[in-house]
Coordinates of C-alpha atoms and ligand atoms in Angstrom, one line a residue:
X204 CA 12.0 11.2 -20.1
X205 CA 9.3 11.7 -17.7
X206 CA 7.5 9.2 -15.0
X207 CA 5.1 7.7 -15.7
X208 CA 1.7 9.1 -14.3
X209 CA 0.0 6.4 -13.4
X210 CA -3.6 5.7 -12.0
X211 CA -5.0 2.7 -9.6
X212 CA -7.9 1.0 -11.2
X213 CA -9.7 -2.1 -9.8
X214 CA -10.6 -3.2 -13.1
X215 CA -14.3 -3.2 -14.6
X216 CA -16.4 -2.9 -11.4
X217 CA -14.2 0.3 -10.5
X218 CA -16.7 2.9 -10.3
X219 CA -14.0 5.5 -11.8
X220 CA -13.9 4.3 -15.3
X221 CA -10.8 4.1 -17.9
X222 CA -12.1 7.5 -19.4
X223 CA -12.0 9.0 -16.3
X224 CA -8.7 8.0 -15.9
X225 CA -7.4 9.2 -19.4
X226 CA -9.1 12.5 -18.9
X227 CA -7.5 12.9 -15.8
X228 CA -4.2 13.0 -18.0
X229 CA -2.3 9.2 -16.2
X230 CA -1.2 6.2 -19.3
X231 CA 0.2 3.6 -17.0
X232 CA -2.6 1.8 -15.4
X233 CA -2.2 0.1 -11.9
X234 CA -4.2 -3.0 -11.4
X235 CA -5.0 -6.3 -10.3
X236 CA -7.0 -9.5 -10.5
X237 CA -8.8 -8.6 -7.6
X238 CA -11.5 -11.1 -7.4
X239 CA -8.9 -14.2 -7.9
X240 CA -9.0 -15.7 -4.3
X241 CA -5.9 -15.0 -2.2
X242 CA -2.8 -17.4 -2.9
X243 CA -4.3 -18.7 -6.4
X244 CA -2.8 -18.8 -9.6
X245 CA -3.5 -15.9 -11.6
X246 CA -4.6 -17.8 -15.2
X247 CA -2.8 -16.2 -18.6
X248 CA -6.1 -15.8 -20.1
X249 CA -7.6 -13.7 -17.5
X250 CA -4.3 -11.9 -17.1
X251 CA -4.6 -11.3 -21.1
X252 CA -8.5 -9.7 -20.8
X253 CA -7.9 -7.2 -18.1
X254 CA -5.0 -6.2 -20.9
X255 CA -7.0 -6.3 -23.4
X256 CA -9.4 -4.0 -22.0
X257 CA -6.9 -1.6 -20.4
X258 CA -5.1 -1.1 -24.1
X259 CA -8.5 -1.1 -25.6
X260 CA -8.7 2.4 -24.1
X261 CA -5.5 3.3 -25.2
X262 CA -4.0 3.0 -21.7
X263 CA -1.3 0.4 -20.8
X264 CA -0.8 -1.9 -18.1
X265 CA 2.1 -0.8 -16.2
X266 CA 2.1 -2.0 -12.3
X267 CA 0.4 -4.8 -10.8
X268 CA -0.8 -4.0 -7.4
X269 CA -1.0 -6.2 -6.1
X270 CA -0.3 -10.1 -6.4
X271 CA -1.1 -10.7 -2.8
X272 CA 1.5 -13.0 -0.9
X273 CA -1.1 -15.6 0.8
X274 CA -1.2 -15.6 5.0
X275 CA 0.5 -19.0 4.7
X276 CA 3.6 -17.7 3.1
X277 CA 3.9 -15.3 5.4
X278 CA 3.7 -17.2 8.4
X279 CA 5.2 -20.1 6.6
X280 CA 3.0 -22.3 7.4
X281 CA 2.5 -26.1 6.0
X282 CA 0.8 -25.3 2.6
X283 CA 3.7 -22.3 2.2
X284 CA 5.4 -24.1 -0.4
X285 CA 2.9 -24.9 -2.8
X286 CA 1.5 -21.2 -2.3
X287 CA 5.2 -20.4 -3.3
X288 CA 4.8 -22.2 -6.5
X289 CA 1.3 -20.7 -7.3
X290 CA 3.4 -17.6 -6.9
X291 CA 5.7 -18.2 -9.1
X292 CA 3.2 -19.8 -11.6
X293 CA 1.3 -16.1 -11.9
X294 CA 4.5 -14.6 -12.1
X295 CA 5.9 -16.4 -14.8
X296 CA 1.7 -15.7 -16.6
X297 CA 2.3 -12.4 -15.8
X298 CA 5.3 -11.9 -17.4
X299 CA 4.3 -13.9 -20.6
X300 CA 1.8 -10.8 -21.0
X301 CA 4.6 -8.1 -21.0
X302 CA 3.3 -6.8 -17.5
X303 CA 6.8 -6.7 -14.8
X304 CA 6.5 -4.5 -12.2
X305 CA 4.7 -6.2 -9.1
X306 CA 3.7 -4.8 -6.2
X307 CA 3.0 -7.1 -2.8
X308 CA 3.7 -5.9 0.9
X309 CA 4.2 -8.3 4.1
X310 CA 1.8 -7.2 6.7
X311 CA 0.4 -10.1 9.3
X312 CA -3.2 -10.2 8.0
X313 CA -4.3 -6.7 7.7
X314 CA -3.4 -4.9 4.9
X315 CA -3.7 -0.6 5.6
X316 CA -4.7 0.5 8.3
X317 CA -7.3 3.3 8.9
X318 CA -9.4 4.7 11.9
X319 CA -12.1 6.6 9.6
X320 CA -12.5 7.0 6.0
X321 CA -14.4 9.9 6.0
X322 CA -12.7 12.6 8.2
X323 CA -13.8 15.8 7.5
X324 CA -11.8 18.4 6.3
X325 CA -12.3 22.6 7.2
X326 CA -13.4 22.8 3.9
X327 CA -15.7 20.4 3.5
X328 CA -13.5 17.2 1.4
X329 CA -13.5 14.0 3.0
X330 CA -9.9 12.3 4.0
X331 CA -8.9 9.4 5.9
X332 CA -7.3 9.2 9.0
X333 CA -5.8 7.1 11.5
X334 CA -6.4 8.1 15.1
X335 CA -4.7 6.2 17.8
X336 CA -7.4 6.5 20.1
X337 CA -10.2 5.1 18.0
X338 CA -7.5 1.9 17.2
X339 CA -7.2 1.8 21.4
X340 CA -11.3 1.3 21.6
X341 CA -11.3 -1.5 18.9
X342 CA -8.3 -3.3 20.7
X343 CA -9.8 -2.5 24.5
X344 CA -13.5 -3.0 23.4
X345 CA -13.6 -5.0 20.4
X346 CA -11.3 -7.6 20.1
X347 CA -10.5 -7.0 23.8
X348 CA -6.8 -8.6 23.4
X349 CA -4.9 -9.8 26.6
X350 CA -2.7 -7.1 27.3
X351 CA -3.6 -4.6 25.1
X352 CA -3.2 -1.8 27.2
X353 CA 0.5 -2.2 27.5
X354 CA 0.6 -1.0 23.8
X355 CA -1.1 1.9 24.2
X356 CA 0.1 5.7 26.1
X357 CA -1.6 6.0 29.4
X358 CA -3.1 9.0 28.0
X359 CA -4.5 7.4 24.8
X360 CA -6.4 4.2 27.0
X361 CA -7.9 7.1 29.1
X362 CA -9.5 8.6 26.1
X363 CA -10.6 5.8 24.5
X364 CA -12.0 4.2 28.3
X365 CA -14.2 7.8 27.8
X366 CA -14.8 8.5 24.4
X367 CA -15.9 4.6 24.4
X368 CA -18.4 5.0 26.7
X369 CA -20.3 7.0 24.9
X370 CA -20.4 4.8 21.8
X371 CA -23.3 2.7 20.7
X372 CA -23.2 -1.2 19.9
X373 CA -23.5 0.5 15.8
X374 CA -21.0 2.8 16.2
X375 CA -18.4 0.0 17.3
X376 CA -19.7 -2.3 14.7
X377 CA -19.3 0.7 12.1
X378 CA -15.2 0.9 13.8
X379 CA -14.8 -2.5 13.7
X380 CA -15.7 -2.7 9.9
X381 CA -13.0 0.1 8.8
X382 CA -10.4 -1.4 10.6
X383 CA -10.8 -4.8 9.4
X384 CA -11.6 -3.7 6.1
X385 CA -8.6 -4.0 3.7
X386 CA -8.6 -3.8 -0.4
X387 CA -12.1 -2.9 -0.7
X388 CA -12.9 -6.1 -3.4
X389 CA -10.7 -8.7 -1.5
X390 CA -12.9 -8.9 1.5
X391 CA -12.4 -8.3 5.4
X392 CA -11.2 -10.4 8.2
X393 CA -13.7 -11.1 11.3
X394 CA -12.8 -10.6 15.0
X395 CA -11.8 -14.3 16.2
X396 CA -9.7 -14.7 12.5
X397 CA -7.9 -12.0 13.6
X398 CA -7.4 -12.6 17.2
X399 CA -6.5 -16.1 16.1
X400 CA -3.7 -14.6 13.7
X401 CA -2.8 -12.2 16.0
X402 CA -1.4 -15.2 18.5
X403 CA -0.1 -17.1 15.7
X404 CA 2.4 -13.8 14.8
X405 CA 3.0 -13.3 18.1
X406 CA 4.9 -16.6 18.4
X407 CA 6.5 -16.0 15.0
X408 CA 8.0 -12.5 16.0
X409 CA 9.7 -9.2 14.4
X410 CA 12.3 -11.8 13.5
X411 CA 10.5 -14.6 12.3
X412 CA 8.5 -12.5 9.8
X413 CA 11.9 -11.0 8.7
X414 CA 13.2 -14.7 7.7
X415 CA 10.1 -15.7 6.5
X416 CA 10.3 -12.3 4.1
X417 CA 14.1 -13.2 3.0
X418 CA 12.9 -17.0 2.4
X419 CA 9.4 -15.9 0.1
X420 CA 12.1 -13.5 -1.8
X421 CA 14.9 -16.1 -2.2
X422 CA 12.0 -18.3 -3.4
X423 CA 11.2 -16.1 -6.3
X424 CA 14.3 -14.6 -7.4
X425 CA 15.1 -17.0 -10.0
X426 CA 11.6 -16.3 -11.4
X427 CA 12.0 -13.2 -11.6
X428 CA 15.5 -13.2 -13.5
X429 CA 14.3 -15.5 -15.7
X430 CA 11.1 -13.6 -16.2
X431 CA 12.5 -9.9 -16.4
X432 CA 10.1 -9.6 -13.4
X433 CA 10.6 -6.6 -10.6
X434 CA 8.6 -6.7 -7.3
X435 CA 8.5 -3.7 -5.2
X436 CA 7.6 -4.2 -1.5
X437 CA 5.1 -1.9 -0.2
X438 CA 6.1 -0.4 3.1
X439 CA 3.7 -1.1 6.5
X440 CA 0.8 1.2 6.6
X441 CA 1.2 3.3 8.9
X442 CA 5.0 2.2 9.8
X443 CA 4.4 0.7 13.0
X444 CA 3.1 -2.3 14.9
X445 CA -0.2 -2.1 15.6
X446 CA -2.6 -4.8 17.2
X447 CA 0.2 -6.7 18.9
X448 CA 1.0 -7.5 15.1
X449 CA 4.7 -7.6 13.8
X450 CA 5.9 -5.3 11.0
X451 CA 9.1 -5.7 9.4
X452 CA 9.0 -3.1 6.5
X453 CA 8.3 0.3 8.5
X454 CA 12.0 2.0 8.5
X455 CA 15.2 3.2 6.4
X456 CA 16.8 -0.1 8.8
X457 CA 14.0 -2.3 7.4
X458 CA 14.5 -1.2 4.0
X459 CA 18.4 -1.4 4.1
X460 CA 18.1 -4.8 5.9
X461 CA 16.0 -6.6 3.0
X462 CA 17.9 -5.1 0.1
X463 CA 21.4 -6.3 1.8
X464 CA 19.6 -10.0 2.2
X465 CA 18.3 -10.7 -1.0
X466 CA 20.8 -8.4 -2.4
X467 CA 19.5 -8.6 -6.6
X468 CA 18.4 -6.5 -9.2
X469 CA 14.1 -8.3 -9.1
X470 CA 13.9 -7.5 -5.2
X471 CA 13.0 -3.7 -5.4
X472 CA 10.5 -1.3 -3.7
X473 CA 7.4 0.3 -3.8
X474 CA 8.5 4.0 -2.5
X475 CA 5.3 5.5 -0.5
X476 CA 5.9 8.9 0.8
X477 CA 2.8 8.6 3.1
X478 CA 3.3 5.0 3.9
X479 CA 6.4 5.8 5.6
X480 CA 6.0 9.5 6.2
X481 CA 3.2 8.5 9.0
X482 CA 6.3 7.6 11.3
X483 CA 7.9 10.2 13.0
X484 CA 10.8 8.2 12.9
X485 CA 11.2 8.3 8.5
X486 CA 12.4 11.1 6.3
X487 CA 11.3 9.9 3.2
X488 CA 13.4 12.0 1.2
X489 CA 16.7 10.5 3.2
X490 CA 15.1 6.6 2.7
X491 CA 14.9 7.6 -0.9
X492 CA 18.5 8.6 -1.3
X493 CA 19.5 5.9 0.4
X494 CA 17.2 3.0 -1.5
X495 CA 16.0 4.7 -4.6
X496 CA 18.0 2.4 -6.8
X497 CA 16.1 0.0 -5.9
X498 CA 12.6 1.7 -6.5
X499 CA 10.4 0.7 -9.5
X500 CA 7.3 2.1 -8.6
X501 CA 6.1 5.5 -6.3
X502 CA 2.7 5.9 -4.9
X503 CA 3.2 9.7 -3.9
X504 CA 0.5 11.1 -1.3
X505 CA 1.1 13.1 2.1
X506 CA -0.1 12.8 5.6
X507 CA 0.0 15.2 8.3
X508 CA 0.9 13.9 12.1
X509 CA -0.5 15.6 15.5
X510 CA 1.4 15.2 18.5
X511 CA 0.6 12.1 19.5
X512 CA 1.0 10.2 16.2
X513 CA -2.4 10.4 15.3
X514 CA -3.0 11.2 11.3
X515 CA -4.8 12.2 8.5
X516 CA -3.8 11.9 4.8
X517 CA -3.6 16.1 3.7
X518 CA -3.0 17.5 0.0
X519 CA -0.3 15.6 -1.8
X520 CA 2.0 18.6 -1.9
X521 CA 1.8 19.9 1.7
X522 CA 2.1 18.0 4.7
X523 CA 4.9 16.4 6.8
X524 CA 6.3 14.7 3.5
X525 CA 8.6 17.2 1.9
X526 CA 6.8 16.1 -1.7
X527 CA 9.0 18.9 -3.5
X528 CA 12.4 17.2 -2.3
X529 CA 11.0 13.5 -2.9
X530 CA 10.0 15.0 -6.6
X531 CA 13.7 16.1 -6.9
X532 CA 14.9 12.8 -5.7
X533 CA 13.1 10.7 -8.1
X534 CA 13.4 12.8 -11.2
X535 CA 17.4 12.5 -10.9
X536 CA 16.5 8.7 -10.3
X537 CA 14.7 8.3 -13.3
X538 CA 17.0 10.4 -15.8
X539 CA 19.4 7.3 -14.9
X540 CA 16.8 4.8 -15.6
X541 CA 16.3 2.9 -19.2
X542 CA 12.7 2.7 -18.2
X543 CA 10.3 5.6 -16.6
X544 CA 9.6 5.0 -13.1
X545 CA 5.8 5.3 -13.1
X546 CA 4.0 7.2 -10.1
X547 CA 0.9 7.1 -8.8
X548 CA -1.2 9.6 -6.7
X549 CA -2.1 7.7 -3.8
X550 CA -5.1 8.3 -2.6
X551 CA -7.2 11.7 -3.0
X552 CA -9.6 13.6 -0.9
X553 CA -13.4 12.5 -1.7
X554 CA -14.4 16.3 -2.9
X555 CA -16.5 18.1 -5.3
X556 CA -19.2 16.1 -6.9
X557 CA -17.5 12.6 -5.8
X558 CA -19.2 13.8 -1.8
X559 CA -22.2 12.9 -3.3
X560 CA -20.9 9.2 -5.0
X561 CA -20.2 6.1 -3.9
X562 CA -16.3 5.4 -4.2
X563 CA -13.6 3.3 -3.1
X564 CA -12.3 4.7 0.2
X565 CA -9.0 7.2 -0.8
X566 CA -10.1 6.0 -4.3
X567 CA -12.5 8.4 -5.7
X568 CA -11.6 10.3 -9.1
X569 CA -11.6 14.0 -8.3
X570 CA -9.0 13.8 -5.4
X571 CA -6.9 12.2 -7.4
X572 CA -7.1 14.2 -10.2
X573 CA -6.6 16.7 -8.8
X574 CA -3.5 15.6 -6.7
X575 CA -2.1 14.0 -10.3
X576 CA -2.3 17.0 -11.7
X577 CA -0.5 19.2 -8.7
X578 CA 2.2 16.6 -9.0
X579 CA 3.0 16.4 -12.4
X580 CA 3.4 20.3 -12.6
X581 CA 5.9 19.6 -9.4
X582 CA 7.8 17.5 -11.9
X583 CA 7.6 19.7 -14.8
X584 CA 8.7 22.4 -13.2
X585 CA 11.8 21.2 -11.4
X586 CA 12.6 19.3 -15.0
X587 CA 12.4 22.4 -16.2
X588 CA 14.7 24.1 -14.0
X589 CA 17.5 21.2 -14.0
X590 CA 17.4 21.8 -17.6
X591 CA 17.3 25.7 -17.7
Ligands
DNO283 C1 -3.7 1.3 -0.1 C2 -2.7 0.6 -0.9 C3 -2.3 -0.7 -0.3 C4 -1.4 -1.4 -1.2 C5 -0.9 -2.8 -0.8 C6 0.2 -3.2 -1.6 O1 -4.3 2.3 -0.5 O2 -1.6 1.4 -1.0 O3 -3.5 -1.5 -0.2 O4 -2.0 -1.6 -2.5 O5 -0.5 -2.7 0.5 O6 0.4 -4.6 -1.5

């Protein structure tokens, strides 16, 4: 039994169509209701169309990505519990449509976080990249937080007191936008929401968000038993706190910790080699040993680090993540699995003819393909040689 290659699709306004996606080889689809406001309940009829549509092309529905876990649940808040049940309401609709793998992550406000989202490569192919410089000039400049500074290497606030400088009122504006840009259809947060969030985490804590994690997976356990439901967390993005904000799913620790909580079967992981291969402190092929029976869902994508942290995301097979080991990992995982594990390629270079289209940022079709197809040969082959 194979994985399942899988492909992100944000459903009909997606500029990469279903074709596109069956040419480029993937049957699972990866998607979500993304114009269904934050924190409301995802309705069984619309759940049932986007199916509908997906199996129309002969595809199937495989991962939601995401059902997003509302900002009051996550600070816990006073309108948490009722998000909770609203939760648990488009859980129980999603599972009613034969759709139970979920994907969600627990980052304060921002979901991933990216400096530019058109780097260019040597030759020519567009990546994205997260440079801790061009964060320091949005944190120093921009939202100018109290204390920012502190957060940042002495080095690093040097080069972004010079480099911003030199910057026009547009160009910060143009910064500004990436960074507080998150899913592309779900809208952005603005400067004073998230300074005002950023104060409101600050007196929640590392720890706080941890309980407040454990409590929103407690809360939706029984769901999910009942329901045949698995969510997969996706790790912080990049694996580190950024923006004074807390992160609590960054490590191999942070992993560990949450399984050993909310130790059952429904509370499982979304494994992201470049997620958590942006921190020098991960070896994703060690987390995967030590959580992969716990991970229903891969996005599979690579990053390369400079010296100072800085990143960009490179090919899917060649970077820092050791993408042939992780392969091997999660082939052995899934020849012990009743059902395939389905991967996606995360993210793709904007190449070729897409240079010349509009396309989701890290979304575009070519990249993709083209890392989709690189990976699935890396599987092939080392099924091939387990089995020779
Ligand atoms: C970025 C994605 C993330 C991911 C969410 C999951 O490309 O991997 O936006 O979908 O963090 O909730």
């Amino acid at each position: 039994m194979a994985l399942t290659q899988s492909w992100r699709w944000y459903g009909p306004n997606d500029p990469v169509s279903l074709q596109d996606i069956k040419q480029a080889g993937a049957t699972g689809i990866v998607s979500a209701l993304h114009h269904i406001p934050h924190g409301e309940v995802w309705p069984l009829e619309e759940i049932q169309e986007r199916k509908r549509i997906i199996e129309a092309a002969g595809l199937s529905w495989v991962v939601v990505e995401s059902v997003p876990v509302h900002e009051a649940i996550k600070t816990r808040s006073a309108a948490c519990e009722s998000y909770l049940e609203h939760y648990r309401t488009s859980l129980r609709n999603l599972a009613a449509c034969g759709i139970r793998t979920v994907c969600y992550n627990f980052m304060p406000v921002l979901d991933w976080t990216r400096t530019d989202l058109a780097y260019t490569l040597t030759n020519g192919a567009k990546a994205l990249q997260f440079d801790w410089v061009q964060l320091a000039i949005f944190d120093l400049y921009i939202l100018k937080r109290a204390g920012a500074e502190q957060d940042y290497a002495p080095e690093v606030v040097a080069a972004a007191q010079q480099k911003a400088a030199a910057l026009s009122e547009e160009n910060l504006r143009e910064l500004a936008d990436i960074i507080l840009m998150g899913v592309p259809t779900e809208g952005s947060v603005t400067v004073p929401e998230l300074l005002k969030s950023i104060e409101i985490y600050k007196a929640i804590g590392r720890d706080g968000l941890r309980e407040n994690l454990v409590y929103f997976l407690k809360a939706i356990m029984d769901v999910c038993e009942e329901t045949g439901i698995n969510m997969t967390i996706h790790p912080d993005d990049p694996p580190y706190a950024i923006l004074g904000l807390p992160r609590v799913v960054s490590s191999k620790e942070d992993l560990l910790y949450l399984l050993e909580k909310v130790d059952r079967k429904p509370n499982g992981i979304c494994f992201c080699t470049g997620s958590l291969g942006a921190g020098r402190h991960n070896d994703p092929v060690d987390i995967l040993k030590a959580v992969g029976h716990r991970v229903y869902f891969a996005h599979l994508r690579n990053v390369l680090k400079d010296a100072t942290g800085s990143f960009y995301e490179s090919d899917h097979l060649t970077g820092d993540v050791d993408m042939y080991g992780v392969m091997k990992e999660l082939v052995a995982l899934n020849s012990r699995r009743e059902q395939p594990i389905p991967f996606r390629p995360d993210h793709g270079h904007q190449m070729l003819d897409d240079l010349h289209k509009t396309t989701n940022p890290g979304y575009s079709a070519i990249g993709r393909l083209r890392g989709l197809a690189e990976l699935r040969g890396l599987e092939m082959g080392i099924q091939r040689s387990i089995n020779a």
